[in-house]
Coordinates of C-alpha atoms and ligand atoms in Angstrom, one line a residue:
X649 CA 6.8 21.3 3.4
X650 CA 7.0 18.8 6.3
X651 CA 5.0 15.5 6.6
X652 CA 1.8 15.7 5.7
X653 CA -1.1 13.5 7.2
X654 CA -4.2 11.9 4.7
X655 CA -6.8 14.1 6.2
X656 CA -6.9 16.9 3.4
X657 CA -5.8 13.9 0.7
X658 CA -8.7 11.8 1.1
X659 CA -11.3 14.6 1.3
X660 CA -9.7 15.8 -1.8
X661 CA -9.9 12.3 -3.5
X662 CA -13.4 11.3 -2.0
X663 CA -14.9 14.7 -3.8
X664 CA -12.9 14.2 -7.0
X665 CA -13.5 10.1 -7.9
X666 CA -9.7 9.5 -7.5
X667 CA -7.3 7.6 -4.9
X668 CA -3.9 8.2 -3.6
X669 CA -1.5 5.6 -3.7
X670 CA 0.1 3.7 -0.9
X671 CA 3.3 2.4 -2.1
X672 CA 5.8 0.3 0.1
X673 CA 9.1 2.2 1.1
X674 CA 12.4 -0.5 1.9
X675 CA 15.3 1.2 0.3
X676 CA 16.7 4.5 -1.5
X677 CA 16.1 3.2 -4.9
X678 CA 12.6 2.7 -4.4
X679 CA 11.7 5.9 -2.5
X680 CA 13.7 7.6 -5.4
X681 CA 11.4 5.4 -8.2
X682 CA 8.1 6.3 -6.3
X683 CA 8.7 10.0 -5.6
X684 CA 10.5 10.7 -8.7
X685 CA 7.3 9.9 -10.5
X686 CA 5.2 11.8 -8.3
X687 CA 7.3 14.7 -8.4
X688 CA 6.8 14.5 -12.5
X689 CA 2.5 13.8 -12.6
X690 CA 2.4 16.4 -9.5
X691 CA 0.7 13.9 -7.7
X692 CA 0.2 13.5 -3.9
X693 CA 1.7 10.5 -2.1
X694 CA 2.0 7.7 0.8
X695 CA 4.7 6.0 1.4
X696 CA 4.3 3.2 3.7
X697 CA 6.3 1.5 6.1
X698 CA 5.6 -2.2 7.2
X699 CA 7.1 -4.0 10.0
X700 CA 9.4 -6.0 8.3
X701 CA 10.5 -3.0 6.3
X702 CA 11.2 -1.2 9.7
X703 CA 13.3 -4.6 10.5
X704 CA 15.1 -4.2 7.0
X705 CA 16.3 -0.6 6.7
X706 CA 16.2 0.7 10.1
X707 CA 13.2 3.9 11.2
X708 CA 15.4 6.1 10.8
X709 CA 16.9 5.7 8.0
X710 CA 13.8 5.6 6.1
X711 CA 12.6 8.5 7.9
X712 CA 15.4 10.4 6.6
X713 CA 15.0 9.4 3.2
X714 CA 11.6 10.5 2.9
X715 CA 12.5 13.4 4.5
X716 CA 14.8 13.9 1.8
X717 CA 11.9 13.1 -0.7
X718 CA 10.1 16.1 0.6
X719 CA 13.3 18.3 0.1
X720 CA 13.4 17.1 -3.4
X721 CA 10.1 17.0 -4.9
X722 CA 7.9 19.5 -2.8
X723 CA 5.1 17.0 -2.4
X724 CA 2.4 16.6 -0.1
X725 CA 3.9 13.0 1.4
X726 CA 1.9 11.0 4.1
X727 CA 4.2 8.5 6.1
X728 CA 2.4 5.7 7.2
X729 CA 2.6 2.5 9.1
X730 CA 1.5 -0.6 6.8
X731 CA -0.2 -3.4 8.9
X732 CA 0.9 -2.1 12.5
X733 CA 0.6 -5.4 14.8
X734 CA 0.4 -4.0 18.0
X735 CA 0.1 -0.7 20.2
X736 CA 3.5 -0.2 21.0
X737 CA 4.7 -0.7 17.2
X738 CA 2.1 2.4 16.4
X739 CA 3.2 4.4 19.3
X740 CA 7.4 3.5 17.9
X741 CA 6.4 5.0 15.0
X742 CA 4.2 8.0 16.4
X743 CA 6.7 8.7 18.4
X744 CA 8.8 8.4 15.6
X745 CA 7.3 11.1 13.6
X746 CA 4.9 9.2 11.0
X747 CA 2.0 11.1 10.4
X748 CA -0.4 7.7 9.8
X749 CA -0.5 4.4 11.1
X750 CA -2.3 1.3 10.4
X751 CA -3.5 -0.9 13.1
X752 CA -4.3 -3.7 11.5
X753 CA -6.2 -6.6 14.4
X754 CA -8.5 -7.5 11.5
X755 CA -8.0 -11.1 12.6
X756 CA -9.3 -10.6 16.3
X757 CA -13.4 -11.0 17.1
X758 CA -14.7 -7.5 16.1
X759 CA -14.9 -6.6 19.9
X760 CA -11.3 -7.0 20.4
X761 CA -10.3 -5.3 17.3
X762 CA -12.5 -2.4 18.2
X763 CA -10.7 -2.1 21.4
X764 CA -6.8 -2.3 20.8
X765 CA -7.7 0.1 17.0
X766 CA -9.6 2.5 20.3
X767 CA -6.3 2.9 22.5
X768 CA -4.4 3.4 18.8
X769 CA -6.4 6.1 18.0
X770 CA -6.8 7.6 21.3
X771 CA -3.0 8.1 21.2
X772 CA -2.6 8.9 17.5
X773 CA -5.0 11.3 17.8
X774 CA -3.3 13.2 21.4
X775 CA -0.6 13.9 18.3
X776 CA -2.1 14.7 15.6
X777 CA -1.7 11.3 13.7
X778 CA -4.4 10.0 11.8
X779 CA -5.4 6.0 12.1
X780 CA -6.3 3.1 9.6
X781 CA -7.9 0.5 10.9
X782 CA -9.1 -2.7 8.6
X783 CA -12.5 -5.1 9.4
X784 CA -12.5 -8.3 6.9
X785 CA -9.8 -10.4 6.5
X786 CA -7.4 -11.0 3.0
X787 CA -5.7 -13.6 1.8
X788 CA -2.1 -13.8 1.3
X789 CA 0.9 -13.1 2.7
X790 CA 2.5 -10.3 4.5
X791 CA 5.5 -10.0 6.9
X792 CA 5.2 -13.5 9.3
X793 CA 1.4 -13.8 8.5
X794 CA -0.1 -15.8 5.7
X795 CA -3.6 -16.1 5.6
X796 CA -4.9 -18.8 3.7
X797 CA -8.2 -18.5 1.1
X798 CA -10.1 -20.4 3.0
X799 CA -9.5 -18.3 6.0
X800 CA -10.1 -15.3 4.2
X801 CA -13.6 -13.4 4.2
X802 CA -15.2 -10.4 3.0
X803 CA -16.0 -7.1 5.1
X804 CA -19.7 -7.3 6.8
X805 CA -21.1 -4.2 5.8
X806 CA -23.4 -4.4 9.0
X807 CA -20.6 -4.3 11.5
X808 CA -18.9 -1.0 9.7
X809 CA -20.7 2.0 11.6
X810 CA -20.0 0.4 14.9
X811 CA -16.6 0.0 14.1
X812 CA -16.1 3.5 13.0
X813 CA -18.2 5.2 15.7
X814 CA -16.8 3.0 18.8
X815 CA -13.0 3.5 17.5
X816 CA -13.4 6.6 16.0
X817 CA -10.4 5.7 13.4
X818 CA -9.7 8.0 10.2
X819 CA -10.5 5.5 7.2
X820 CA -11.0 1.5 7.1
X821 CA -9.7 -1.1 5.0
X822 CA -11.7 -3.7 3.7
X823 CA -11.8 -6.8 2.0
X824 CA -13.9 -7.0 -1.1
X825 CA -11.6 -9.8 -2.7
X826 CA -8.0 -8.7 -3.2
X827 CA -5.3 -10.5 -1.7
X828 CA -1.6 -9.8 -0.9
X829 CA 1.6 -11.0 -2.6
X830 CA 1.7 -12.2 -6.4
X831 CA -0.8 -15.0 -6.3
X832 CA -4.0 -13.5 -5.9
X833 CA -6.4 -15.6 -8.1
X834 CA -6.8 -19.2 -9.2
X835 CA -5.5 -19.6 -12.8
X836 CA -8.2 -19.8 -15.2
X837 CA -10.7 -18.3 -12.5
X838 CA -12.0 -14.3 -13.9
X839 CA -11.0 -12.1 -10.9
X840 CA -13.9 -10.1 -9.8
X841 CA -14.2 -7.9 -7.1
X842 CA -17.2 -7.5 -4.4
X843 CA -18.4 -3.9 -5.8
X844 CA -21.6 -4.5 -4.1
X845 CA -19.8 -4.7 -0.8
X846 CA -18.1 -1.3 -1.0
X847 CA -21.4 -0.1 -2.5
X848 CA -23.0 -1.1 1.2
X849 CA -19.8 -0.4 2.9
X850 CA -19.8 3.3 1.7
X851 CA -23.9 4.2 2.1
X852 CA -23.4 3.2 5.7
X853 CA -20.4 5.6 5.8
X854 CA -21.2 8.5 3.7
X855 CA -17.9 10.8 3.0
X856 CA -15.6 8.4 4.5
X857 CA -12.6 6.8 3.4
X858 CA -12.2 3.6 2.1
X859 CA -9.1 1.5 1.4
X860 CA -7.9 -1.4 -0.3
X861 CA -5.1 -3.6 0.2
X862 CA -3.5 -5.7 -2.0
X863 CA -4.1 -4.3 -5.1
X864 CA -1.2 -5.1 -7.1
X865 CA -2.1 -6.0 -10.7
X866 CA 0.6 -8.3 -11.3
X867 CA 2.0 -7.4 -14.9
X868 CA 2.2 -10.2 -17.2
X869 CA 4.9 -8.7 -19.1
X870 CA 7.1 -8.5 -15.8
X871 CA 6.3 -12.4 -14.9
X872 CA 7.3 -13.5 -18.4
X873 CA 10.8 -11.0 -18.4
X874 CA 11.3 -13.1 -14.6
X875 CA 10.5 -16.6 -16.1
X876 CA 12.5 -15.8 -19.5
X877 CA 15.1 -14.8 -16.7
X878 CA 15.7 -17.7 -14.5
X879 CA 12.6 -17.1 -12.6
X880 CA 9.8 -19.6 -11.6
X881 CA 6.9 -17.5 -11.1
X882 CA 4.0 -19.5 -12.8
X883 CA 0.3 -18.5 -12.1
X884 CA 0.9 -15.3 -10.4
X885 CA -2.2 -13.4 -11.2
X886 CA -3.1 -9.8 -9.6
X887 CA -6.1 -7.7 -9.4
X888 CA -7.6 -6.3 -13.3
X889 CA -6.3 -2.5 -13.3
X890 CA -10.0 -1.2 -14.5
X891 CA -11.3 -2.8 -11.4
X892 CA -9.0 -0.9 -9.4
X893 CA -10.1 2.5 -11.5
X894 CA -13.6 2.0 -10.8
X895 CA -13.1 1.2 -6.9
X896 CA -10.9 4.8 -6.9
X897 CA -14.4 6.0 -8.3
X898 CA -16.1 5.3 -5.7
X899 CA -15.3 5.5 -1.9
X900 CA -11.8 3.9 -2.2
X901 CA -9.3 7.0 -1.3
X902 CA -6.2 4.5 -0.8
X903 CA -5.0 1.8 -2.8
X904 CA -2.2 -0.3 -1.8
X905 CA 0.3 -1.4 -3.9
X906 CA 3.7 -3.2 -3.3
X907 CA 4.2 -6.8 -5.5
X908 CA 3.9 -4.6 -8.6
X909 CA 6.9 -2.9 -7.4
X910 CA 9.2 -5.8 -6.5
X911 CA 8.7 -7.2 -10.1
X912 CA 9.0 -4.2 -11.8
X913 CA 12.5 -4.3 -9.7
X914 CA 13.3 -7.9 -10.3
X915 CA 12.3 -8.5 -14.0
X916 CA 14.7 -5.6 -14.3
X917 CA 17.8 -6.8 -12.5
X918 CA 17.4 -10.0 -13.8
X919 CA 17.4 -9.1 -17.2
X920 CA 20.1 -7.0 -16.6
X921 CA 22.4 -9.7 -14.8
X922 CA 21.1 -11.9 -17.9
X923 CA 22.3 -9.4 -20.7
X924 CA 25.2 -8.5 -18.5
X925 CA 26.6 -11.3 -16.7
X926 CA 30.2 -10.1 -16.1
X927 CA 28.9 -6.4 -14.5
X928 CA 28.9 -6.6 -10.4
X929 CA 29.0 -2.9 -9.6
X930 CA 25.7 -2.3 -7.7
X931 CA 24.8 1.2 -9.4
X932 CA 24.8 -0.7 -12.7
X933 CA 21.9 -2.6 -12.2
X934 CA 20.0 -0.9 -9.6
X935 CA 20.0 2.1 -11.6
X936 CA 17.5 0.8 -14.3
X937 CA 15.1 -0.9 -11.5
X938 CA 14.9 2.3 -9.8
X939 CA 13.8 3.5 -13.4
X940 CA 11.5 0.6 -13.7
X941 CA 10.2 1.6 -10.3
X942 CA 9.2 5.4 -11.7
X943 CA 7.7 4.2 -14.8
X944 CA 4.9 1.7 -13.0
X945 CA 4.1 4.3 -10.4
X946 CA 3.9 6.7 -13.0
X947 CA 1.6 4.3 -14.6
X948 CA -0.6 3.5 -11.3
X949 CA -1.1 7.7 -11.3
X950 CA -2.3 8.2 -14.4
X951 CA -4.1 5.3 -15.4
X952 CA -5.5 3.5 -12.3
X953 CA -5.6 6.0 -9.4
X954 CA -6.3 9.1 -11.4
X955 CA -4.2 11.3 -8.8
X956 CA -2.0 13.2 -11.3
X957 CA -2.1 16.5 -10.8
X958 CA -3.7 17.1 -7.4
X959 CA -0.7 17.1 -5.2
Ligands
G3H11 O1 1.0 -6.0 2.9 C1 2.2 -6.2 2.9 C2 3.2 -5.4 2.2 O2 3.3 -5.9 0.9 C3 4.5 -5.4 2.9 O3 5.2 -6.6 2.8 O4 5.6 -7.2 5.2 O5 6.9 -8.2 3.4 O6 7.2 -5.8 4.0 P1 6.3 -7.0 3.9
13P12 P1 0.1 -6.1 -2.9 O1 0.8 -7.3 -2.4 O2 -1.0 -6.5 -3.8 O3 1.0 -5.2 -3.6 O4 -0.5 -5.3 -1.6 C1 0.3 -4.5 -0.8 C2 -0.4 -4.1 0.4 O5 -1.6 -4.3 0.6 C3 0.5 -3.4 1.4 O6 -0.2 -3.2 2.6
ZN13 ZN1 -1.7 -4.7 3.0

């Protein structure tokens, strides 16, 4: 099966009260950990591709490793651009053979954004890529860009047709209160996200897809193994997992998740370099974080995304 894009995904998970997961792709070990579990819950996937992971690992090597993924597992796999900055970075990866990109000028005046997402999706579209756009700004970091709280805001539900009709992109991110990285939420503070946005959000746009960024829940158990571990990682705080359920209910077909990942990865090699200080051969330790990797996505599939079993 080659490439697939979202289009038959997110109608699938619109109807059926579910969400496909969006999982960041940097290396081997994680494309293995991610489509290993997949492969297992028969789930349907997108891997995505930021910037600085294009920087990192080079397109085409992680081309070729998802192409290997297909081989592998058989899935239905989407591979998309995460936070595209600019139109030649979503032509690269057109061009490139990704069958998604995100452009991502959420930051602009919604004028400007509706014009540079227009010539993205004008392009995409000539080859048969599909286009997410995102109105609303989150906190948090990402790549070179940290936005802080205070210049964060929620999606106006009033300005989404006009988006969607004048761009004419595939499905829109929003921001209804999650936030990038591992320090989402004030300590103490109950995390709570804007429901009644996306409620608006998806009566003005009936049938189409939703998505959410930064949507990590940030394990506790995987701060503590860090912090045990020679870590400093106090007050990291992520988004409550039956939040995240309830949002795949509803119009929310894509839900982002990437810090969950690295922790899962790092409590695990820390630990290991902990319990095993004299061991330097690389396949030693990245062995169990690629397992750690497969066990939280598997996780994510069945108990927050509710996507096994419709690949
Ligand atoms: O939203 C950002 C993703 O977590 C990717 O992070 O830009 O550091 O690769 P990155
Ligand atoms: P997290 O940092 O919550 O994992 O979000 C990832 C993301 O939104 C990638 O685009
Ligand atoms: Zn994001």
């Amino acid at each position: 099966m080659p490439l697939v894009t979202t289009k038959e995904m997110f109608e699938k998970a619109y109807n059926g009260g579910y969400a496909i997961g969006a999982f960041n792709v940097n290396n081997m070990e994680i494309v293995q950990g991610i489509t290993e579990a997949a492969k297992d819950l028969n789930a349907p996937l997108i891997l995505q591709v930021s910037k600085g992971a294009r920087a990192y690992a080079n397109h085409t090597y992680l081309m070729k490793l998802v192409e290997a993924a297909i081989e592998e597992t058989g899935l239905p796999i989407c591979l998309h651009l995460d936070h595209g900055d600019s139109f030649e970075l979503c032509k690269s990866c057109i061009d490139g053979g990704f069958t998604s990109v995100m452009i991502d000028k959420s930051g602009l005046p919604l004028e400007e954004n509706i014009a540079i997402t227009r010539q993205v999706v004008e392009y995409a579209h000539d080859h048969g890529v599909v286009v997410e756009a995102e109105l609303g700004t989150l906190a948090g970091i990402e790549d070179e860009v940290n936005v802080s709280a205070e210049d964060s805001s929620y999606t106006r539900p009033e300005d989404v047709q006009e988006f969607v009709e004048k761009t004419g992109c595939d499905s829109l991110a929003i921001a209804i209160g999650t936030s990038h990285g591992a320090y989402k939420f004030k300590p103490g503070t109950k995390p709570q996200l804007r429901f009644d946005i996306l409620e608006d959000v998806a009566a003005r746009l009936p049938g189409f897809p939703i998505v959410l960024h930064g949507s990590s829940s940030v394990p506790q158990e995987f701060v503590k193994i860090i912090n045990e571990n020679g870590g400093n990682m106090p007050g990291a705080i992520g988004v409550p997992e039956d939040q995240l359920r309830q949002a795949a209910s509803m119009a929310v077909c894509k839900i982002n998740i990437d810090s969950d990942l690295r922790l899962a990865m790092t409590a695990t090699i820390r630990q290991y370099f902990n319990e095993h200080p004299d061991h330097f051969d690389p396949r030693q330790y990245l062995k169990p974080a690629r397992e750690a990797i497969k066990q939280m996505v598997a996780h994510k599939i069945t108990d927050v995304l509710g996507c096994d079993g419709k690949a």
